[in-house]
Coordinates of C-alpha atoms and ligand atoms in Angstrom, one line a residue:
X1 CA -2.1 -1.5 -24.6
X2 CA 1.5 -0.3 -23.8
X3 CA 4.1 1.1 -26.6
X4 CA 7.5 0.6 -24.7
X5 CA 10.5 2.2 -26.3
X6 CA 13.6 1.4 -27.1
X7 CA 16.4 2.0 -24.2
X8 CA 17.6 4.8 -26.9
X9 CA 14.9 6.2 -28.1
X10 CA 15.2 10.0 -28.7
X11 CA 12.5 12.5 -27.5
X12 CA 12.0 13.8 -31.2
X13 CA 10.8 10.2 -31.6
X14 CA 9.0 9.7 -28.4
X15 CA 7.1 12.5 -29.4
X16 CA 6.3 11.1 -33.0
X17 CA 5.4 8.0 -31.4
X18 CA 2.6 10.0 -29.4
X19 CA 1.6 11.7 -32.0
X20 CA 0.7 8.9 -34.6
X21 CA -1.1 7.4 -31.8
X22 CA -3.0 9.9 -30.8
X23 CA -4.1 10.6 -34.9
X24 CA -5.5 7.1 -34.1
X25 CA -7.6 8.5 -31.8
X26 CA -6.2 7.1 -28.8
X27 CA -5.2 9.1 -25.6
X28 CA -1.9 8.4 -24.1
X29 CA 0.3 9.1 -21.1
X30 CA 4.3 8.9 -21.0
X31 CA 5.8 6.6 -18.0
X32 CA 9.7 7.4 -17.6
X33 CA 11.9 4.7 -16.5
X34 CA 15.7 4.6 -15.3
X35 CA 16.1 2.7 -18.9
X36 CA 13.4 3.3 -21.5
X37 CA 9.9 5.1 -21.8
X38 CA 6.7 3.4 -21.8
X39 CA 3.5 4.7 -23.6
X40 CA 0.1 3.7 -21.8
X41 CA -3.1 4.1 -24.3
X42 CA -5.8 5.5 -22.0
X43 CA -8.0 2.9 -20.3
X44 CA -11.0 4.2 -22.8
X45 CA -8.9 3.9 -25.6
X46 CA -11.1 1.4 -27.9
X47 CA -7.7 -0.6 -29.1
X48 CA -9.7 -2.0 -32.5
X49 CA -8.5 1.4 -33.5
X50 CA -5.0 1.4 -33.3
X51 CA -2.8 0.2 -36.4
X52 CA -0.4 -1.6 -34.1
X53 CA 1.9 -3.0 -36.9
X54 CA 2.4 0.7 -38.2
X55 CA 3.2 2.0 -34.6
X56 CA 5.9 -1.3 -34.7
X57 CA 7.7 -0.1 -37.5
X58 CA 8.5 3.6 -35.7
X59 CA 11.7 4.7 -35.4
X60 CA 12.8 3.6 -31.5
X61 CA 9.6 1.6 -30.8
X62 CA 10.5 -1.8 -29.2
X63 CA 7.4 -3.4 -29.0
X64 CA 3.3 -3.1 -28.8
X65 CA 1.9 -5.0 -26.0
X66 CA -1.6 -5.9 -25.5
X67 CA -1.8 -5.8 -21.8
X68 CA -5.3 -8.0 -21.0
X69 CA -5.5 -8.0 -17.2
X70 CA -8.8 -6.5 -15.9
X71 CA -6.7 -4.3 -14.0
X72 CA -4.3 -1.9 -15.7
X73 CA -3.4 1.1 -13.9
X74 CA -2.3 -1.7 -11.0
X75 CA -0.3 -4.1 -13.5
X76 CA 3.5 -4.4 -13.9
X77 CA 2.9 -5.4 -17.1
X78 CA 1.1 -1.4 -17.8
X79 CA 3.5 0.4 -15.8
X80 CA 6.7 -1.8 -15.6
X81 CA 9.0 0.6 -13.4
X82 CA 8.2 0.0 -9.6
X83 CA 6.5 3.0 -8.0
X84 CA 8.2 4.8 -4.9
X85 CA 6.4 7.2 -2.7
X86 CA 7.9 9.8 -0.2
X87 CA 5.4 10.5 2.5
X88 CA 6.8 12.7 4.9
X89 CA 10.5 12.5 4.1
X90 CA 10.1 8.7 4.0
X91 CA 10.7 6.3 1.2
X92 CA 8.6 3.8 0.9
X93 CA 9.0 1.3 -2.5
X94 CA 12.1 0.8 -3.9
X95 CA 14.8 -0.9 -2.3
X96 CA 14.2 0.1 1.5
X97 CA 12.0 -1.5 3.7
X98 CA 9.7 0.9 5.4
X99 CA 8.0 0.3 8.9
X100 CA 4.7 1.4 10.3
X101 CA 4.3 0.6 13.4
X102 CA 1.8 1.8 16.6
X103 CA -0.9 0.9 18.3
X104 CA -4.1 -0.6 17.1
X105 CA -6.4 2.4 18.5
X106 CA -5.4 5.8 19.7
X107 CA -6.8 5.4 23.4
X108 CA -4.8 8.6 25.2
X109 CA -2.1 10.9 25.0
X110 CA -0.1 9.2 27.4
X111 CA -0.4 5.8 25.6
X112 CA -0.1 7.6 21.6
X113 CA 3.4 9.5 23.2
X114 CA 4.5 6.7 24.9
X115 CA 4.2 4.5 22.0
X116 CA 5.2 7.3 19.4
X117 CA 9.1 7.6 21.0
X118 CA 9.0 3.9 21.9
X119 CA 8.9 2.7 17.8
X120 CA 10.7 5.7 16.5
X121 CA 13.9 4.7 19.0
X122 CA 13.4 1.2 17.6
X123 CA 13.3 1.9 13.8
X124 CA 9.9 2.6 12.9
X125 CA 9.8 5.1 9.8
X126 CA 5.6 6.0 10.0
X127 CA 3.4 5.8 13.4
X128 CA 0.4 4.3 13.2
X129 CA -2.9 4.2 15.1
X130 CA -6.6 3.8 14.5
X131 CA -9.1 6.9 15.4
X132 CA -11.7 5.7 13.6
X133 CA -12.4 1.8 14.7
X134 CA -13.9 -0.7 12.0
X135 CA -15.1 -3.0 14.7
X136 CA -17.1 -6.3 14.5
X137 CA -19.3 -5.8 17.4
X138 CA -21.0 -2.5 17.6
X139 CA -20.4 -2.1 21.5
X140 CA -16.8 -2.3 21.0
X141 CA -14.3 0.6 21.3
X142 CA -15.1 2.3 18.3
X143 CA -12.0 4.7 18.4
X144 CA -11.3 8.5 19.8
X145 CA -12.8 10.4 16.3
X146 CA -11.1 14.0 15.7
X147 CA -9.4 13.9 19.3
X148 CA -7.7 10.8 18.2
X149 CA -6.6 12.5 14.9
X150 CA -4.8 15.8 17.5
X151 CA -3.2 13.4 19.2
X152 CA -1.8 11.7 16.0
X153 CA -1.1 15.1 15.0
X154 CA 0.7 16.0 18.3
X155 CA 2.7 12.5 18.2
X156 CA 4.3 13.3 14.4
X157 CA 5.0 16.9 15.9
X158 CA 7.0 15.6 18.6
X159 CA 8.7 12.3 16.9
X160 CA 9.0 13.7 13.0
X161 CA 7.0 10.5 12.2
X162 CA 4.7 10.5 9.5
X163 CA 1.2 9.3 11.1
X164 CA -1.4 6.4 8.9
X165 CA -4.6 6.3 10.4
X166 CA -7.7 4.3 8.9
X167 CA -10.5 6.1 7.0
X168 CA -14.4 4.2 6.6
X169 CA -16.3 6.7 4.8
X170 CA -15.9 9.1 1.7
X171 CA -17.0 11.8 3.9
X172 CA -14.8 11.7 6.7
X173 CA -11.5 11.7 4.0
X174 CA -11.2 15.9 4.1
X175 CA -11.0 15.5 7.9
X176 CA -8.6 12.7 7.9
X177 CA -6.6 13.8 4.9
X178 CA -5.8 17.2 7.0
X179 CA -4.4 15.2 10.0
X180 CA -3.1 11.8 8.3
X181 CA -0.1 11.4 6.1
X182 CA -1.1 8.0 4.5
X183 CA -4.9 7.0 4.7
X184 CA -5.3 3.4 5.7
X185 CA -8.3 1.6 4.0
X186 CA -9.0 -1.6 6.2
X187 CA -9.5 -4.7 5.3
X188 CA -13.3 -4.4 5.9
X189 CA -13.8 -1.4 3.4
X190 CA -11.6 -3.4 0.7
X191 CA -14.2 -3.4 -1.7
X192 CA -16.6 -0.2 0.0
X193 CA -16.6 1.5 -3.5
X194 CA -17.8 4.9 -2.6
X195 CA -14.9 4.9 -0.3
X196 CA -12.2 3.9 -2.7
X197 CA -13.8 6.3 -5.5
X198 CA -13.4 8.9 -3.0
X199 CA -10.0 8.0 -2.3
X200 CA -8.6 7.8 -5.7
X201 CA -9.9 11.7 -5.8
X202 CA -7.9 12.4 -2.3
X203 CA -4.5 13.9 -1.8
X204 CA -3.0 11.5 0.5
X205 CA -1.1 8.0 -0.6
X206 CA -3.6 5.0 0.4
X207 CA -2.7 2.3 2.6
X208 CA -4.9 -0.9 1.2
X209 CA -5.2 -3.6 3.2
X210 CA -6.4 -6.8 1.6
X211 CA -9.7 -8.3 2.3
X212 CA -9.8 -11.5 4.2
X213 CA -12.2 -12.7 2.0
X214 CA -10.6 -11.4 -0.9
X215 CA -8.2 -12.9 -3.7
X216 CA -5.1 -10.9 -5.4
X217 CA -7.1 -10.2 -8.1
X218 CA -10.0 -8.4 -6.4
X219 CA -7.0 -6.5 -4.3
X220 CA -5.7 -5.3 -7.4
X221 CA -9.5 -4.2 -9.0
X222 CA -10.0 -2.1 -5.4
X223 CA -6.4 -0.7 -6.1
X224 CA -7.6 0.1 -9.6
X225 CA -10.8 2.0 -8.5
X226 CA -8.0 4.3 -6.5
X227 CA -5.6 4.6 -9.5
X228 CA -8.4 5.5 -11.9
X229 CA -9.6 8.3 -9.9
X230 CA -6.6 9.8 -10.0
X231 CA -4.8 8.8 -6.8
X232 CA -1.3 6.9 -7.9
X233 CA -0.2 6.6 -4.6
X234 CA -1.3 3.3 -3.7
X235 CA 0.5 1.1 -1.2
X236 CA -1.0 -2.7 -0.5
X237 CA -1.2 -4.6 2.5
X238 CA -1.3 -8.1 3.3
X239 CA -2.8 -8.7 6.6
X240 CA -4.3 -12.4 6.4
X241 CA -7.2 -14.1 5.1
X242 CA -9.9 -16.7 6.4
X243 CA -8.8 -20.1 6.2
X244 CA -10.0 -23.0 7.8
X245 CA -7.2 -22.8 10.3
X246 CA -8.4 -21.9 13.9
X247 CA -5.3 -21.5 15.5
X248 CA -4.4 -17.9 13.8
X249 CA -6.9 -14.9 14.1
X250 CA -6.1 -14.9 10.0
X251 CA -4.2 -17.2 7.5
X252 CA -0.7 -14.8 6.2
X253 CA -0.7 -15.6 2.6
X254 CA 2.9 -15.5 2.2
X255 CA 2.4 -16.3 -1.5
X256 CA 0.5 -13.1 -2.2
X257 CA 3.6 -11.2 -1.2
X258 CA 5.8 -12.3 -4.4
X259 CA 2.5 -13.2 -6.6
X260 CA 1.6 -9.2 -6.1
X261 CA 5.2 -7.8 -6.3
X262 CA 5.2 -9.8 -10.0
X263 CA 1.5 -8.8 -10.9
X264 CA 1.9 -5.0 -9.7
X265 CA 4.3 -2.1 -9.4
X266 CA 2.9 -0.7 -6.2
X267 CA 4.7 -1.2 -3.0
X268 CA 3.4 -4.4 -1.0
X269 CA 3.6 -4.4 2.8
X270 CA 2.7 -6.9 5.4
X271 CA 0.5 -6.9 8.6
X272 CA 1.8 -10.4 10.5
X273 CA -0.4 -8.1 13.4
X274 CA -4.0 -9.0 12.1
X275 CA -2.4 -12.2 9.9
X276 CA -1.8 -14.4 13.0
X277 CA -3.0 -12.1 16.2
X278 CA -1.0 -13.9 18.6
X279 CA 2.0 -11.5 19.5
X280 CA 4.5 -14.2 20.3
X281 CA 4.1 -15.3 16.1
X282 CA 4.6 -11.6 15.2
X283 CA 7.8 -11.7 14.5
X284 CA 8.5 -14.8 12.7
X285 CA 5.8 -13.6 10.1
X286 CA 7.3 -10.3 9.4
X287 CA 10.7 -12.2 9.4
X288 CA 8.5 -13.8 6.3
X289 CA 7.0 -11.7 5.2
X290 CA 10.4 -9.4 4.5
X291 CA 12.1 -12.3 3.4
X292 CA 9.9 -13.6 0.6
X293 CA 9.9 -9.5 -1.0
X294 CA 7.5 -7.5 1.2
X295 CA 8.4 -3.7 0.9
X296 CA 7.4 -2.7 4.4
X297 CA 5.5 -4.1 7.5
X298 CA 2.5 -2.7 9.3
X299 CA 2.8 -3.6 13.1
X300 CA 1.0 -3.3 16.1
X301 CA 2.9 -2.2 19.2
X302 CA 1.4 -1.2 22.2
X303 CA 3.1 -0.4 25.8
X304 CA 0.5 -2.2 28.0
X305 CA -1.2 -4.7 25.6
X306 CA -3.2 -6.4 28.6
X307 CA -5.0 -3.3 28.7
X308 CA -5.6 -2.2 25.3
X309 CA -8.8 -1.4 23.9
X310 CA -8.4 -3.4 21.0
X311 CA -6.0 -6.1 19.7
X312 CA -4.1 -6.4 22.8
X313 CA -3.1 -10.1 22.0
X314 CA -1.4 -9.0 18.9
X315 CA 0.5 -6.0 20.1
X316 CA 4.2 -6.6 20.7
X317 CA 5.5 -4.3 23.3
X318 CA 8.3 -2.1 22.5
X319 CA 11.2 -4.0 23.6
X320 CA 9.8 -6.7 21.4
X321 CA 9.8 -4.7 18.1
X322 CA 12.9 -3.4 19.2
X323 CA 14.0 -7.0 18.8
X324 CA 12.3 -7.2 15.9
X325 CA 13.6 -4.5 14.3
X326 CA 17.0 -5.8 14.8
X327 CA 16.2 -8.8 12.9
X328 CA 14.3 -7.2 10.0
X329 CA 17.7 -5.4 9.5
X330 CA 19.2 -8.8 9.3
X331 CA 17.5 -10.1 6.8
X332 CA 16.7 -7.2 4.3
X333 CA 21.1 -7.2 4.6
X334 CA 21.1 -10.5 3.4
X335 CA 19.0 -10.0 0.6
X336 CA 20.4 -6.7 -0.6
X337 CA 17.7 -4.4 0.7
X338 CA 18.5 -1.6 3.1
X339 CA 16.0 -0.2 5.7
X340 CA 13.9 3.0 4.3
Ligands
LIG401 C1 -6.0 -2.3 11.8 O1 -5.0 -2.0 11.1 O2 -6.1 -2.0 13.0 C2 -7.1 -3.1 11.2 C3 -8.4 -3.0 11.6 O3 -6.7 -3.8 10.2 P1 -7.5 -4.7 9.2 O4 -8.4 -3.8 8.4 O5 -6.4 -5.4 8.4 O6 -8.3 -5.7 10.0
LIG402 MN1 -5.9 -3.7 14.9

């Protein structure tokens, strides 16, 4: 149940408005738009309790919404201003695009540098780079641990690029959280509960990627686990799901992108990366992506893909996302977005 406020509402009646609903017995929290204030009831709030048609008739009330989606904290329709996060000095939500970009695993220092000054010349505004692998066969690469995390460490140090790098269990998050700007869950862990609970009680915004076997909904309830913990920094990810099509690694839902801007406030990014894994459809899928209302783009970039530990195929090198880049600013002109 939301209470949203007139556009000129006063605070001496905002803070009536509170009060009588809180004599109900309901707990309530104040969201602050650009135009008007919005009153959430707690999510324990038992709503059979609430005299809405009393609350209606207070002075600079608008209107009493029920909002009946399973998830709340996640909805637009519960928090109707979109959120914006600064991680690092960088804005992402809002009107900017943001881009992550990196490789899929930290292998070296050589390769992480390399990389590092490669995306930040082209436009990237976060480095990425796995350190902790979530990989299908156990004998792959399964990532550089804690000396992958230095050499994220060492790459923001010399670039001034914030760093996102996956986490896979709740007891690895105070190690990653103290090298990592933005914790990446992966599309594998989507619904790993312990892990989002964990998260939502972290200090760090939350990259989450969608599952490929997941619908929008279920990404929203895994967001929701986050939010209810506590963590409001929430950004989601697109990256593909499982179709019946065998000639992409994934199937981009390109309707999730505006189905999830419309259903949530939270940033939305895509991963065109793990969506197709096929470099050379890259960057017609981010062109996509940005096109149809995605906030950011996660991309993998990689300086020698042919000998990359993992996801070679899909890593454009850096004169490729350069390219890219370039294009991405195209579009997001011709929309009326600007670049982060
Ligand atoms: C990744 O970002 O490298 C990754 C493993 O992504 P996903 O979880 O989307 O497969
Ligand atoms: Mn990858």
């Amino acid at each position: 149940m939301i209470i949203v406020m007139k556009n000129n509402a006063t605070p001496a009646q905002i803070r009536h408005v509170v009060a009588q609903t809180e004599q109900m017995g309901c707990q309530t929290y104040i969201m602050e738009g650009t135009e008007h204030t919005v009153i959430g009831l707690n999510k324990h709030t038992n709503t059979h309790i609430l005299n809405t048609a009393l609350l209606e008739q207070l002075n600079g009330v608008s209107r009493v919404e029920l909002v009946n989606k399973p998830y709340k904290l996640a909805s637009q329709a519960f928090h109707p201003f979109d959120t914006v996060l600064t991680v690092g000095g960088v804005t992402i939500g809002g009107n900017g695009i943001t881009i992550i970009a990196g490789p899929c695993s930290v292998e070296s220092r050589s390769q992480l540098l390399e990389t590092a000054h490669a995306v930040k010349e082209a436009g990237a505004h976060l480095l990425r780079g796995g350190a902790f692998k979530p990989r299908t066969s156990p004998y792959a690469f399964q990532g550089m641990g804690e000396a992958g995390l230095e050499l994220l460490a060492l790459a923001r140090e010399e670039t001034g690029l914030p760093v996102v790098t996956e986490v896979m269990e709740p007891d690895a998050i105070p190690l990653v959280s103290s090298y990592a700007d933005i914790l990446q869950i992966g599309a594998r862990n989507m619904q790993n509960f312990a892990l989002l609970h964990a998260a939502g009680e972290a200090q760090r915004p939350v990259l989450l990627k969608r599952s490929m076997m997941a619908t929008v909904d279920e990404l929203l309830m895994a967001a929701e686990y986050i939010l209810s913990h506590g963590n409001h920094q929430v950004i989601l990810c697109e990256r593909g799901i499982r179709s019946f099509e065998p000639s992409t690694r994934n199937t981009f839902d390109i309707n999730a992108i505006p189905v999830l801007k419309n259903l949530s406030h939270l940033p939305v990014f895509g991963d065109p990366s793990h969506a197709t894994g096929k470099w050379e459809l890259v960057e017609s899928v981010a062109k996509a992506a940005i096109a149809a209302g995605a906030d950011g783009l996660e991309i993998e970039v990689h300086p020698h893909p042919d000998e990359a530990l993992s996801d070679g195929g899909q890593s454009l090198k850096p004169e490729r996302f350069a390219a890219m880049v370039k294009d991405i600013r195209k579009i997001a002109a011709a929309i009326d977005r600007t670049m982060a």
